[in-house]
Every structure is written in structure tokens, then in C-alpha cells.
Amino acid sequence: MDFSFTLEEEKFRDELRTWLEVNLPDGWIEGTYVMPEDDATKGPFLRDWQHKLSEGGWAGISWPKEYGGRGASLIEEVIYEQEMARVKAPTVLNIIGTAMVGPTLLQIGTDKQKEQYVHKILNGEEIWCQGYSEPGAGSDLAAIQTRAVKQGENWIINGQKTWTSYAHFADRCFVLARTEDTGKKHEGITAFLVDIHQEGVETQTIRSINDKREFNEMFFDNAVVHESDVVGEVNDGWRVGLILLSHERVGVARQTFRLQKLFEELVDLTNNLKRNGKPLIQDPIVRQQLASFRAETRAILLNYYRHLTETIRNGRPGPEGSIDKLNSSELTQRILSFAVSLQGESSLLWKEDALVSASWQQAYLRAYAHTIEGGTSEIQKNIIAERILGLPKDIKY
Amino acid sequence: MDFSLNEEQLEFQSSARQIIESRGGLQLSRQYTEGEENVLNDLWAELGELGYFGINIPEQYGGLGMGALTLVPVLEEIGRAVLPGPYAETMAFGTPLIKAYGTPEQKQKYLSEIAVGKRKVSLALLEESIDFHPSTLQLEAQEVDSGYVITGKKLLVPNADVADTLIVPVRTGGGHGEYGISLLLVDREDTGWEIERLKNLDETRNLFNVTFNNAHISEEQLLGTKNIAWGILQEGLVYLNAALCSTMVGGIEKTVEMSTEHGNTRMQFGQPIGRFQAIKHRIVDMKLALEGSRSLSYYAAWAVENKSVEMIEAVSLAKSYTSESYVKVAGDNIQNHGGMGFTWEFDCHLFLKRARALENYLGSPNEHREKVAEQLGW
Ligand SMILES: Cc1cc2nc3c(=O)[nH]c(=O)nc-3n(C[C@H](O)[C@H](O)[C@H](O)COP(=O)(O)OP(=O)(O)OC[C@H]3O[C@@H](n4cnc5c(N)ncnc54)[C@H](O)[C@@H]3O)c2cc1C
């Protein structure tokens, strides 16, 4: 066992730290983090950050050098996520583009697709979103109903997508649509690269429980896609969709490291909040709960390192990522719930009126998304049960 | 960065498993509880011949010269089979303390006998109030010419029937605090002790009250410096707690396997019960508990081997998490097996009982969490 990083890896970390110190938006290094609330300023703010990242060479670090990346190793990607979590860097607006669409096109895209899209993904000129979920197809993703019909050189798309993150800031969408009815759910699906600034696409932002706007409904009404924008083969979209998802090489590194940071902030909170004149951290019950959260966060981090060792050995991530995702999203939720309840009656106050910092109440509500997005906790449990433990498969209808 | 056991350690694991299974695996502890206590002698002898008692003993005393991490796979295997016996106490308490604080003569004698499986060690720690505060250590060792005399009782001593040496904390300097405590190596062949077997929920791990009657212990049997051995004792308890975690991980692993297999084969309502999510997801929760326990326990052993500054915290985190997980998982395993799980004949209960035994052995989860809080300066 060896928990150290090589000199080269440490150099990578230093380089990133130095860059972050100079380039993070105002307030980030000091820890005040003011993200604009309204879309009109939030969009440009995030685009600006994306642009800075790509100029500094920090947008697609695992991309090959010839496409503007750094060809970073897995460990370097992990260090990157660690450092970004440490400073709570703002979201990368084009994360779907840099982490998934771009690498997928580099792997299986045509020359034309690479030429047309790839560098604009990295420099943030075109923001991407991911159109998988539909009202009738969430956990059961293969039940999608959105249709595409061939007409000359074009495909005509009709249907509805939902929960599409960042579509309201996006320019293009990676869409899965049904192109043939074979009677088998996983067949007859095709992956398309869709321009969403066209007439046949309408995006409606949905308000989330934390009073933010982060995902959308999308309506496709005779939207047009040229045949050159099909990814992979026609009717082979299920496989293509999975390839896209498989590009998250370092898995839930981000969530794992944010969890560690969150725990540190919780300890600070219990140092600062007082009951009967004494800091909460001196209350035996609070101490016990903290120590128990500490054990859980450490277990998750160490699990992650163990799984990462496996990934490095095998050259690709295994289903163990589901263990990391399930654990960290569930624990994040519990820690935030505890943090809110510690605030007593004033725990109901939020936004500008929040007792300590508005971010606790925000994060608490946001945490309900962690156990849903990217596959619900129940679906993660099925994956662990079936693919890791070898228990019988769920009945499929 | 590499967080895994190495080839050699995995090798130890698979051969230990083979040996234990070939001699009956869980059957061994079954037979033990039914009174055939010497079924274990052959097993320990074989493991001794193959060097399993010499893992962390220096080569000059006939050991293999490796560290605490290499004990991990063996401890896990012992836990999988819920084996009785003071392996952890011998290898993870007696050995490291003698190695670090023993006189040259003590090292020569004890380490070389332990290395070949000839001597087993246990610790006789608790007294009347059964807690871990220094004031509760009151057994007095009276100084006489060339040694000490002790008269009194130690409670809940594990494996006092098969141990050849007991490490006994005593008061040599009076008082109630940390000062004044010394450690004595008490050998059965020289001194002897009286044992009274206690009825124990975990029948695979017998506990005894031990009485010393005017026992005369020579000066050479003092381990470490007189009067200031409290720190040494604490250090030993940290090592031993880390080792207990690894045996618990083995037990948790086995219960996950049992539940998985049962989920795949037990048919109800025309399908394997593992297809019902109420069962399936419970088994996944067990698996999560296993993985977390394993990571924390590996790390604890790593911290011990490397004398990391985080050692105490790492071990207490692992102990609180792993012992609570084990109790929960062992209970879930019974539930998953239905009526069968509730029978004495079936093996589920062995794990629950071992889990309960280790949960509070050398510190409850709450006590360990408080230690974490102290270590972190909270
Ligand atoms: C913040 C956020 C952002 C998102 N971003 C995107 C995006 O950018 N693009 C995109 O395509 N999608 C996105 N999603 C959609 C997300 O992937 C789905 O919400 C998710 O897969 C669950 O689907 P569903 O909402 O239809 O819930 P359902 O599938 O209807 O699930 C409802 C409940 O039933 C449970 N359930 C379902 N099936 C089973 C089963 N077999 N066994 C046990 N329980 C089951 C679920 O676990 C859940 O608790 C986002 C979601 C959120 C919350």
C-alpha cells in the first residue's frame, strides 16, 4: 500500500493550485463564493469560467494533446478533482461536452464530426446538454418514445425530453431517439447531435425544489438533424449511449472529494454554533454523530482509492463506481440534513436570511438530486446486486 | 498511489483459507463449542509450521520479519471461520509490545517461541468496574526480593485456558492515575493461575475470571519500564483493536457471501428471493458495510505498520464503524435466511455472537468515537 503521489503528480497539483489562485472568480479563494442567482448573469459568469479554464488548458485535461488536452493520467484527473473540490470551484458549464460528448466523438465520431464540434467543446464556444430522460423513461431509459424518421438526407425528430440539465444555457444536445420498432426496447435507438437553436426545438426551464433553474423540458416538433450528425450506426444508439456514459473515467471522484470538504465544513459549523453558550462540538451527542460521519466519509474516500487502484490496473472503471456513488450521495444527504437540524428553529431561514450561511439550506435541498440524477439509489443498488454480487436480475417487462 | 494488498499478502490469504477449510472451516468452531476443544490444536500446529505465527516477528527470532499489514489477510480468514483462540492477542498485542519493549532475554524467549506456534499470549486487563480508566487498575504487585507477588483477580480474560502467557497490568507505584502501572509477563509454567470459565454468549470465544494467589513473578518478567507502562498498554490496545477490525471484516465478508448465495437459491413465490428488492437491497447494504469496513481496516493496519500520526484515529474510526457494521450485517443475515437463520444448527448466529463479542471488547463504539474526537482536537 502506498498513499503517496509521485513528484510529477505533485508538480501537476502545484501547477493547478497556482493557476487557481490567480484565476478563480472573486471571492473563491477567500471562501465567500457568490454565484449569480439569475440566469441572465449566471450564464455569462459560467461561460466566462469555462473560457478561462480552456485558455489555461484546464478544461479537458484527459483529452489527447492534439485536441487541446493534456493527456492527463487517471491519477492526474483525480488530483484535478481533488483540487477543484478543495476550492469549491464553480461548475464547469460544458461538463457534458468536455467529459462525455467530446471524448465520445474522439472515440467513435466521424472526421467531420471531430472537426466540426470538438474544439468548440473545449473552448466553451458551444455548450452541450444530454437528452436521454423522458417523462416515461427515467430509470427505464430504454423505454424512450422520442422518434426520428428519415426524410432524404435528414432525420426529423418528434417527442419530449425532460430533466435536461443546463439546456437553457446550451447550444447542442446529444439526443437518443427511437428510429425503429423491433419490439425490443434496447434495439432501434439512434444517437443524434442536435442543434437546439432551431425552430423545431423548444426549451422550458423547470424550477427545482431549491428555487433554482438547472434543468429543463425540451420539446422536439419536427426538429431537423442532418444524417451526418448520427453518432455511430443507425439503430445502434443504445451502445453509443453507453459509450458516452462510460467516459467518466474517474467516476464519482468529484462527489467523493466534495463530501470530504463538506464534512470539514460541518465540523466548522459545530464549532461556531452555540447552545447554552457552549459550542455544539462540545455536546457529547454532536461529537458522537460527527465521529460517526467521520468514519463514514473516510470509508467512502478509502473505498474510492481502492476502486481507483483497480481501475488503474484494469485500465477501465468497473461497476464498483456504483458503490461510491450510492454511498457518497446518500451520506451527503444525511450530513446536510444534520447540519440543517443543528440550526434549530432558525434552520428554516434561507437565502439572505439564513442563520449561518445560505449555502447549507441550498445544499441540503440540492442533495435530494444527488440520489436521483445519474441513476437513482435504487438503480445503483440493483447494479451492485446484479453485477457485483451476482444476485438474480430484476424482472424485466 | 496503490491501495490494495500485495501479491504476497493475497498469497497468505488464499493459503490460510485453504488450510482452514481443509480442516473443516466453520465446522471447527462448531466442534469447539460442543466441547471438542482440541480440534484446534492440529490447525494451530499446521499454521505454526507454515510460519503464520512468525509473520511480524524479526528473522533473527525465527520469524518472517513482516509488518502488521501482512497479518491482515490471516486475521480475516480467522474471522471468516469464527475461529476460537488468541491469535490476535498473541500477534497483535504480545508480539509488538515484546518486540518494542522487551529485554534481549525476553525477546529471545518469547518471540522465538511465538514464531513457531509454541506460545500463545492473552491479556488480563479488566478489574471490577470493567472500564478503561487508569483508576480502575488496582491489582497490586508487591515488591519482594528479586520480584513481585500478586494476589487478586482479573476479569473477562479471553482464552485464559489456552494462553501460555498473560500480560498483566498491575500497580507497582500505588496511586490511581497513569503513573504507577507496570506490565508483567506471567507464564503458566512458572506461576500458574486459577481460572473460572464464564458463561458466554459467544461460545467460540471463552472468557474467564483469572485469580492469582500469592503468585510470585520474577523481576525479569517486567515488560517495559516500571511504573510508566500505561502508555505501552495503550499502544498495545491500539494494535490489538486494529487486528480485531480485520477479523471482523472476515466475518462480514462471509455473511455477505452467505446471504448472496441464499438469495440466489432459495425459491419462494416461484422465484429466487434475491430478486425481491427488499432482500436484494438489504444484501447490497451489507456489501456497502463490508467495503467501508474493509477500507477503514486496511487503512488502520497500514497506519499501525507505518506508525502514522493518524494511527490512533484511524484505528478508532475503523473499530467503531466495523463493529457496528458487523452487528447489523450479522443480524440482517439471519433475517435473510428466514426460519433457517433462527436455528442453532445453521451458522448465522455464530457471526452475530462474535460480532457482539467484539463490539465492546477493548472499547465500545461510543468510546472509540470519543477517542476520534479527542484525536482531532474537537
Ligand atoms: C438534477 C437532475 C439533473 C438531471 N439531468 C439530466 C440530464 O441532463 N439529462 C438527462 O437525460 N436526464 C437527467 N436527469 C434525469 C435522471 O437521470 C432521472 O431523473 C433518473 O434516472 C430517474 O428517473 P425518473 O426521474 O423518471 O424516476 P423514476 O424512474 O420514475 O423513479 C421513481 C422512483 O422509483 C424508483 N424505481 C424505478 N425503477 C425501479 C426499480 N427497478 N427498482 C426499484 N426502484 C425503482 C426510483 O429509484 C425512484 O425512487 C436529471 C435528474 C435530476 C434530478
PDB file of N, CA, C and O in Angstrom, chain A residues 162-217:
ATOM      1  N   THR A 162     -36.919  15.363 -20.876  1.00  0.00           N
ATOM      2  CA  THR A 162     -37.119  16.112 -19.632  1.00  0.00           C
ATOM      3  C   THR A 162     -35.915  15.996 -18.712  1.00  0.00           C
ATOM      4  O   THR A 162     -35.049  15.147 -18.924  1.00  0.00           O
ATOM      5  N   TRP A 163     -35.890  16.822 -17.688  1.00  0.00           N
ATOM      6  CA  TRP A 163     -34.804  16.906 -16.692  1.00  0.00           C
ATOM      7  C   TRP A 163     -33.461  17.199 -17.354  1.00  0.00           C
ATOM      8  O   TRP A 163     -32.421  16.784 -16.832  1.00  0.00           O
ATOM      9  N   THR A 164     -33.436  17.880 -18.489  1.00  0.00           N
ATOM     10  CA  THR A 164     -32.185  18.087 -19.207  1.00  0.00           C
ATOM     11  C   THR A 164     -31.399  19.235 -18.561  1.00  0.00           C
ATOM     12  O   THR A 164     -31.782  20.398 -18.679  1.00  0.00           O
ATOM     13  N   SER A 165     -30.315  18.858 -17.901  1.00  0.00           N
ATOM     14  CA  SER A 165     -29.513  19.860 -17.184  1.00  0.00           C
ATOM     15  C   SER A 165     -28.907  20.855 -18.157  1.00  0.00           C
ATOM     16  O   SER A 165     -28.382  20.465 -19.204  1.00  0.00           O
ATOM     17  N   TYR A 166     -28.943  22.112 -17.763  1.00  0.00           N
ATOM     18  CA  TYR A 166     -28.268  23.184 -18.491  1.00  0.00           C
ATOM     19  C   TYR A 166     -28.729  23.388 -19.925  1.00  0.00           C
ATOM     20  O   TYR A 166     -28.069  24.095 -20.682  1.00  0.00           O
ATOM     21  N   ALA A 167     -29.859  22.777 -20.329  1.00  0.00           N
ATOM     22  CA  ALA A 167     -30.318  23.000 -21.711  1.00  0.00           C
ATOM     23  C   ALA A 167     -30.580  24.480 -21.946  1.00  0.00           C
ATOM     24  O   ALA A 167     -30.449  24.967 -23.064  1.00  0.00           O
ATOM     25  N   HIS A 168     -30.938  25.201 -20.880  1.00  0.00           N
ATOM     26  CA  HIS A 168     -31.231  26.628 -21.060  1.00  0.00           C
ATOM     27  C   HIS A 168     -29.988  27.467 -21.331  1.00  0.00           C
ATOM     28  O   HIS A 168     -30.083  28.623 -21.690  1.00  0.00           O
ATOM     29  N   PHE A 169     -28.814  26.876 -21.116  1.00  0.00           N
ATOM     30  CA  PHE A 169     -27.589  27.578 -21.489  1.00  0.00           C
ATOM     31  C   PHE A 169     -26.967  26.951 -22.734  1.00  0.00           C
ATOM     32  O   PHE A 169     -25.950  27.420 -23.218  1.00  0.00           O
ATOM     33  N   ALA A 170     -27.546  25.842 -23.196  1.00  0.00           N
ATOM     34  CA  ALA A 170     -26.842  25.016 -24.175  1.00  0.00           C
ATOM     35  C   ALA A 170     -27.118  25.427 -25.620  1.00  0.00           C
ATOM     36  O   ALA A 170     -28.071  26.151 -25.925  1.00  0.00           O
ATOM     37  N   ASP A 171     -26.248  24.929 -26.488  1.00  0.00           N
ATOM     38  CA  ASP A 171     -26.391  25.154 -27.913  1.00  0.00           C
ATOM     39  C   ASP A 171     -26.747  23.857 -28.637  1.00  0.00           C
ATOM     40  O   ASP A 171     -27.419  23.851 -29.635  1.00  0.00           O
ATOM     41  N   ARG A 172     -26.259  22.763 -28.095  1.00  0.00           N
ATOM     42  CA  ARG A 172     -26.472  21.479 -28.759  1.00  0.00           C
ATOM     43  C   ARG A 172     -26.822  20.406 -27.739  1.00  0.00           C
ATOM     44  O   ARG A 172     -26.483  20.516 -26.570  1.00  0.00           O
ATOM     45  N   CYS A 173     -27.506  19.386 -28.261  1.00  0.00           N
ATOM     46  CA  CYS A 173     -27.937  18.314 -27.357  1.00  0.00           C
ATOM     47  C   CYS A 173     -27.612  16.946 -27.951  1.00  0.00           C
ATOM     48  O   CYS A 173     -27.801  16.722 -29.153  1.00  0.00           O
ATOM     49  N   PHE A 174     -27.118  16.070 -27.117  1.00  0.00           N
ATOM     50  CA  PHE A 174     -26.842  14.685 -27.512  1.00  0.00           C
ATOM     51  C   PHE A 174     -28.125  13.899 -27.225  1.00  0.00           C
ATOM     52  O   PHE A 174     -28.440  13.627 -26.074  1.00  0.00           O
ATOM     53  N   VAL A 175     -28.859  13.557 -28.301  1.00  0.00           N
ATOM     54  CA  VAL A 175     -30.220  13.031 -28.127  1.00  0.00           C
ATOM     55  C   VAL A 175     -30.293  11.552 -28.496  1.00  0.00           C
ATOM     56  O   VAL A 175     -29.754  11.126 -29.530  1.00  0.00           O
ATOM     57  N   LEU A 176     -30.961  10.801 -27.655  1.00  0.00           N
ATOM     58  CA  LEU A 176     -31.289   9.423 -28.029  1.00  0.00           C
ATOM     59  C   LEU A 176     -32.746   9.408 -28.506  1.00  0.00           C
ATOM     60  O   LEU A 176     -33.625   9.937 -27.826  1.00  0.00           O
ATOM     61  N   ALA A 177     -32.974   8.814 -29.679  1.00  0.00           N
ATOM     62  CA  ALA A 177     -34.345   8.749 -30.196  1.00  0.00           C
ATOM     63  C   ALA A 177     -34.581   7.385 -30.830  1.00  0.00           C
ATOM     64  O   ALA A 177     -33.642   6.696 -31.253  1.00  0.00           O
ATOM     65  N   ARG A 178     -35.863   7.029 -30.909  1.00  0.00           N
ATOM     66  CA  ARG A 178     -36.218   5.730 -31.477  1.00  0.00           C
ATOM     67  C   ARG A 178     -36.315   5.854 -32.988  1.00  0.00           C
ATOM     68  O   ARG A 178     -36.997   6.739 -33.502  1.00  0.00           O
ATOM     69  N   THR A 179     -35.621   4.984 -33.688  1.00  0.00           N
ATOM     70  CA  THR A 179     -35.636   5.046 -35.143  1.00  0.00           C
ATOM     71  C   THR A 179     -36.272   3.799 -35.757  1.00  0.00           C
ATOM     72  O   THR A 179     -36.486   3.725 -36.959  1.00  0.00           O
ATOM     73  N   GLU A 180     -36.530   2.808 -34.947  1.00  0.00           N
ATOM     74  CA  GLU A 180     -37.186   1.614 -35.475  1.00  0.00           C
ATOM     75  C   GLU A 180     -37.871   0.880 -34.341  1.00  0.00           C
ATOM     76  O   GLU A 180     -37.380   0.899 -33.208  1.00  0.00           O
ATOM     77  N   ASP A 181     -39.019   0.258 -34.652  1.00  0.00           N
ATOM     78  CA  ASP A 181     -39.718  -0.504 -33.624  1.00  0.00           C
ATOM     79  C   ASP A 181     -39.544  -1.980 -33.886  1.00  0.00           C
ATOM     80  O   ASP A 181     -40.189  -2.544 -34.741  1.00  0.00           O
ATOM     81  N   THR A 182     -38.637  -2.598 -33.156  1.00  0.00           N
ATOM     82  CA  THR A 182     -38.424  -4.031 -33.384  1.00  0.00           C
ATOM     83  C   THR A 182     -39.164  -4.840 -32.336  1.00  0.00           C
ATOM     84  O   THR A 182     -39.144  -6.049 -32.362  1.00  0.00           O
ATOM     85  N   GLY A 183     -39.790  -4.133 -31.384  1.00  0.00           N
ATOM     86  CA  GLY A 183     -40.444  -4.846 -30.291  1.00  0.00           C
ATOM     87  C   GLY A 183     -39.484  -5.061 -29.129  1.00  0.00           C
ATOM     88  O   GLY A 183     -39.893  -5.397 -28.031  1.00  0.00           O
ATOM     89  N   LYS A 184     -38.182  -4.879 -29.371  1.00  0.00           N
ATOM     90  CA  LYS A 184     -37.222  -4.997 -28.270  1.00  0.00           C
ATOM     91  C   LYS A 184     -36.747  -3.598 -27.886  1.00  0.00           C
ATOM     92  O   LYS A 184     -36.267  -2.839 -28.729  1.00  0.00           O
ATOM     93  N   LYS A 185     -36.860  -3.316 -26.564  1.00  0.00           N
ATOM     94  CA  LYS A 185     -36.618  -1.966 -26.084  1.00  0.00           C
ATOM     95  C   LYS A 185     -35.245  -1.402 -26.433  1.00  0.00           C
ATOM     96  O   LYS A 185     -35.096  -0.233 -26.720  1.00  0.00           O
ATOM     97  N   HIS A 186     -34.215  -2.258 -26.332  1.00  0.00           N
ATOM     98  CA  HIS A 186     -32.860  -1.739 -26.477  1.00  0.00           C
ATOM     99  C   HIS A 186     -32.427  -1.621 -27.932  1.00  0.00           C
ATOM    100  O   HIS A 186     -31.370  -1.101 -28.226  1.00  0.00           O
ATOM    101  N   GLU A 187     -33.254  -2.131 -28.840  1.00  0.00           N
ATOM    102  CA  GLU A 187     -32.915  -2.034 -30.258  1.00  0.00           C
ATOM    103  C   GLU A 187     -33.640  -0.851 -30.874  1.00  0.00           C
ATOM    104  O   GLU A 187     -34.616  -0.350 -30.335  1.00  0.00           O
ATOM    105  N   GLY A 188     -33.161  -0.432 -32.043  1.00  0.00           N
ATOM    106  CA  GLY A 188     -33.873   0.611 -32.792  1.00  0.00           C
ATOM    107  C   GLY A 188     -33.737   2.004 -32.206  1.00  0.00           C
ATOM    108  O   GLY A 188     -34.565   2.872 -32.452  1.00  0.00           O
ATOM    109  N   ILE A 189     -32.676   2.226 -31.415  1.00  0.00           N
ATOM    110  CA  ILE A 189     -32.421   3.569 -30.876  1.00  0.00           C
ATOM    111  C   ILE A 189     -31.214   4.141 -31.621  1.00  0.00           C
ATOM    112  O   ILE A 189     -30.283   3.405 -31.961  1.00  0.00           O
ATOM    113  N   THR A 190     -31.241   5.444 -31.871  1.00  0.00           N
ATOM    114  CA  THR A 190     -30.106   6.076 -32.553  1.00  0.00           C
ATOM    115  C   THR A 190     -29.692   7.343 -31.796  1.00  0.00           C
ATOM    116  O   THR A 190     -30.537   8.000 -31.193  1.00  0.00           O
ATOM    117  N   ALA A 191     -28.392   7.635 -31.836  1.00  0.00           N
ATOM    118  CA  ALA A 191     -27.865   8.821 -31.142  1.00  0.00           C
ATOM    119  C   ALA A 191     -27.638   9.949 -32.143  1.00  0.00           C
ATOM    120  O   ALA A 191     -27.012   9.745 -33.184  1.00  0.00           O
ATOM    121  N   PHE A 192     -28.148  11.136 -31.811  1.00  0.00           N
ATOM    122  CA  PHE A 192     -28.055  12.285 -32.714  1.00  0.00           C
ATOM    123  C   PHE A 192     -27.393  13.484 -32.031  1.00  0.00           C
ATOM    124  O   PHE A 192     -27.561  13.691 -30.827  1.00  0.00           O
ATOM    125  N   LEU A 193     -26.709  14.295 -32.878  1.00  0.00           N
ATOM    126  CA  LEU A 193     -26.162  15.562 -32.397  1.00  0.00           C
ATOM    127  C   LEU A 193     -27.093  16.663 -32.893  1.00  0.00           C
ATOM    128  O   LEU A 193     -27.147  16.942 -34.085  1.00  0.00           O
ATOM    129  N   VAL A 194     -27.838  17.265 -31.984  1.00  0.00           N
ATOM    130  CA  VAL A 194     -28.922  18.158 -32.407  1.00  0.00           C
ATOM    131  C   VAL A 194     -28.620  19.614 -32.065  1.00  0.00           C
ATOM    132  O   VAL A 194     -28.269  19.939 -30.925  1.00  0.00           O
ATOM    133  N   ASP A 195     -28.792  20.467 -33.053  1.00  0.00           N
ATOM    134  CA  ASP A 195     -28.702  21.912 -32.845  1.00  0.00           C
ATOM    135  C   ASP A 195     -30.004  22.354 -32.177  1.00  0.00           C
ATOM    136  O   ASP A 195     -31.076  22.212 -32.765  1.00  0.00           O
ATOM    137  N   ILE A 196     -29.937  22.898 -30.980  1.00  0.00           N
ATOM    138  CA  ILE A 196     -31.198  23.220 -30.306  1.00  0.00           C
ATOM    139  C   ILE A 196     -31.599  24.689 -30.486  1.00  0.00           C
ATOM    140  O   ILE A 196     -32.568  25.147 -29.905  1.00  0.00           O
ATOM    141  N   HIS A 197     -30.838  25.388 -31.317  1.00  0.00           N
ATOM    142  CA  HIS A 197     -31.277  26.762 -31.615  1.00  0.00           C
ATOM    143  C   HIS A 197     -32.182  26.807 -32.841  1.00  0.00           C
ATOM    144  O   HIS A 197     -32.374  27.854 -33.432  1.00  0.00           O
ATOM    145  N   GLN A 198     -32.690  25.698 -33.282  1.00  0.00           N
ATOM    146  CA  GLN A 198     -33.559  25.698 -34.459  1.00  0.00           C
ATOM    147  C   GLN A 198     -35.023  25.829 -34.052  1.00  0.00           C
ATOM    148  O   GLN A 198     -35.382  25.641 -32.884  1.00  0.00           O
ATOM    149  N   GLU A 199     -35.841  26.076 -35.051  1.00  0.00           N
ATOM    150  CA  GLU A 199     -37.248  26.349 -34.807  1.00  0.00           C
ATOM    151  C   GLU A 199     -37.985  25.181 -34.150  1.00  0.00           C
ATOM    152  O   GLU A 199     -38.872  25.374 -33.323  1.00  0.00           O
ATOM    153  N   GLY A 200     -37.663  23.991 -34.504  1.00  0.00           N
ATOM    154  CA  GLY A 200     -38.405  22.827 -34.013  1.00  0.00           C
ATOM    155  C   GLY A 200     -38.045  22.389 -32.593  1.00  0.00           C
ATOM    156  O   GLY A 200     -38.494  21.349 -32.134  1.00  0.00           O
ATOM    157  N   VAL A 201     -37.214  23.149 -31.898  1.00  0.00           N
ATOM    158  CA  VAL A 201     -36.841  22.761 -30.535  1.00  0.00           C
ATOM    159  C   VAL A 201     -37.231  23.867 -29.558  1.00  0.00           C
ATOM    160  O   VAL A 201     -36.863  25.025 -29.750  1.00  0.00           O
ATOM    161  N   GLU A 202     -37.978  23.471 -28.552  1.00  0.00           N
ATOM    162  CA  GLU A 202     -38.343  24.468 -27.543  1.00  0.00           C
ATOM    163  C   GLU A 202     -37.873  23.989 -26.177  1.00  0.00           C
ATOM    164  O   GLU A 202     -38.047  22.821 -25.818  1.00  0.00           O
ATOM    165  N   THR A 203     -37.258  24.896 -25.434  1.00  0.00           N
ATOM    166  CA  THR A 203     -36.738  24.544 -24.113  1.00  0.00           C
ATOM    167  C   THR A 203     -37.492  25.314 -23.042  1.00  0.00           C
ATOM    168  O   THR A 203     -37.610  26.531 -23.133  1.00  0.00           O
ATOM    169  N   GLN A 204     -38.020  24.583 -22.064  1.00  0.00           N
ATOM    170  CA  GLN A 204     -38.715  25.264 -20.964  1.00  0.00           C
ATOM    171  C   GLN A 204     -38.037  24.933 -19.648  1.00  0.00           C
ATOM    172  O   GLN A 204     -37.953  23.763 -19.267  1.00  0.00           O
ATOM    173  N   THR A 205     -37.588  25.959 -18.978  1.00  0.00           N
ATOM    174  CA  THR A 205     -36.858  25.723 -17.736  1.00  0.00           C
ATOM    175  C   THR A 205     -37.814  25.307 -16.626  1.00  0.00           C
ATOM    176  O   THR A 205     -38.917  25.810 -16.521  1.00  0.00           O
ATOM    177  N   ILE A 206     -37.358  24.377 -15.812  1.00  0.00           N
ATOM    178  CA  ILE A 206     -38.172  23.878 -14.699  1.00  0.00           C
ATOM    179  C   ILE A 206     -37.589  24.435 -13.397  1.00  0.00           C
ATOM    180  O   ILE A 206     -36.360  24.491 -13.229  1.00  0.00           O
ATOM    181  N   ARG A 207     -38.473  24.831 -12.512  1.00  0.00           N
ATOM    182  CA  ARG A 207     -37.997  25.339 -11.233  1.00  0.00           C
ATOM    183  C   ARG A 207     -37.757  24.162 -10.287  1.00  0.00           C
ATOM    184  O   ARG A 207     -38.632  23.305 -10.127  1.00  0.00           O
ATOM    185  N   SER A 208     -36.603  24.112  -9.649  1.00  0.00           N
ATOM    186  CA  SER A 208     -36.297  22.974  -8.762  1.00  0.00           C
ATOM    187  C   SER A 208     -36.683  23.291  -7.313  1.00  0.00           C
ATOM    188  O   SER A 208     -36.937  24.440  -6.986  1.00  0.00           O
ATOM    189  N   ILE A 209     -36.662  22.290  -6.467  1.00  0.00           N
ATOM    190  CA  ILE A 209     -37.112  22.477  -5.080  1.00  0.00           C
ATOM    191  C   ILE A 209     -36.259  23.491  -4.318  1.00  0.00           C
ATOM    192  O   ILE A 209     -36.675  24.009  -3.301  1.00  0.00           O
ATOM    193  N   ASN A 210     -35.044  23.736  -4.797  1.00  0.00           N
ATOM    194  CA  ASN A 210     -34.202  24.721  -4.114  1.00  0.00           C
ATOM    195  C   ASN A 210     -34.359  26.102  -4.748  1.00  0.00           C
ATOM    196  O   ASN A 210     -33.509  26.956  -4.574  1.00  0.00           O
ATOM    197  N   ASP A 211     -35.438  26.266  -5.492  1.00  0.00           N
ATOM    198  CA  ASP A 211     -35.736  27.542  -6.154  1.00  0.00           C
ATOM    199  C   ASP A 211     -34.627  27.956  -7.113  1.00  0.00           C
ATOM    200  O   ASP A 211     -34.305  29.123  -7.234  1.00  0.00           O
ATOM    201  N   LYS A 212     -34.048  26.956  -7.780  1.00  0.00           N
ATOM    202  CA  LYS A 212     -33.061  27.276  -8.809  1.00  0.00           C
ATOM    203  C   LYS A 212     -33.582  26.751 -10.130  1.00  0.00           C
ATOM    204  O   LYS A 212     -34.549  25.989 -10.167  1.00  0.00           O
ATOM    205  N   ARG A 213     -32.927  27.157 -11.186  1.00  0.00           N
ATOM    206  CA  ARG A 213     -33.281  26.642 -12.500  1.00  0.00           C
ATOM    207  C   ARG A 213     -32.075  25.929 -13.049  1.00  0.00           C
ATOM    208  O   ARG A 213     -31.135  26.566 -13.473  1.00  0.00           O
ATOM    209  N   GLU A 214     -32.104  24.613 -12.962  1.00  0.00           N
ATOM    210  CA  GLU A 214     -30.947  23.907 -13.503  1.00  0.00           C
ATOM    211  C   GLU A 214     -31.305  22.870 -14.542  1.00  0.00           C
ATOM    212  O   GLU A 214     -30.453  22.441 -15.292  1.00  0.00           O
ATOM    213  N   PHE A 215     -32.555  22.454 -14.581  1.00  0.00           N
ATOM    214  CA  PHE A 215     -32.898  21.527 -15.665  1.00  0.00           C
ATOM    215  C   PHE A 215     -34.169  21.941 -16.384  1.00  0.00           C
ATOM    216  O   PHE A 215     -34.852  22.884 -15.974  1.00  0.00           O
ATOM    217  N   ASN A 216     -34.452  21.244 -17.486  1.00  0.00           N
ATOM    218  CA  ASN A 216     -35.448  21.727 -18.437  1.00  0.00           C
ATOM    219  C   ASN A 216     -36.254  20.611 -19.065  1.00  0.00           C
ATOM    220  O   ASN A 216     -35.821  19.457 -19.125  1.00  0.00           O
ATOM    221  N   GLU A 217     -37.418  21.022 -19.607  1.00  0.00           N
ATOM    222  CA  GLU A 217     -38.129  20.164 -20.543  1.00  0.00           C
ATOM    223  C   GLU A 217     -37.718  20.606 -21.938  1.00  0.00           C
ATOM    224  O   GLU A 217     -37.496  21.795 -22.174  1.00  0.00           O
TER     225      GLU A 217
END
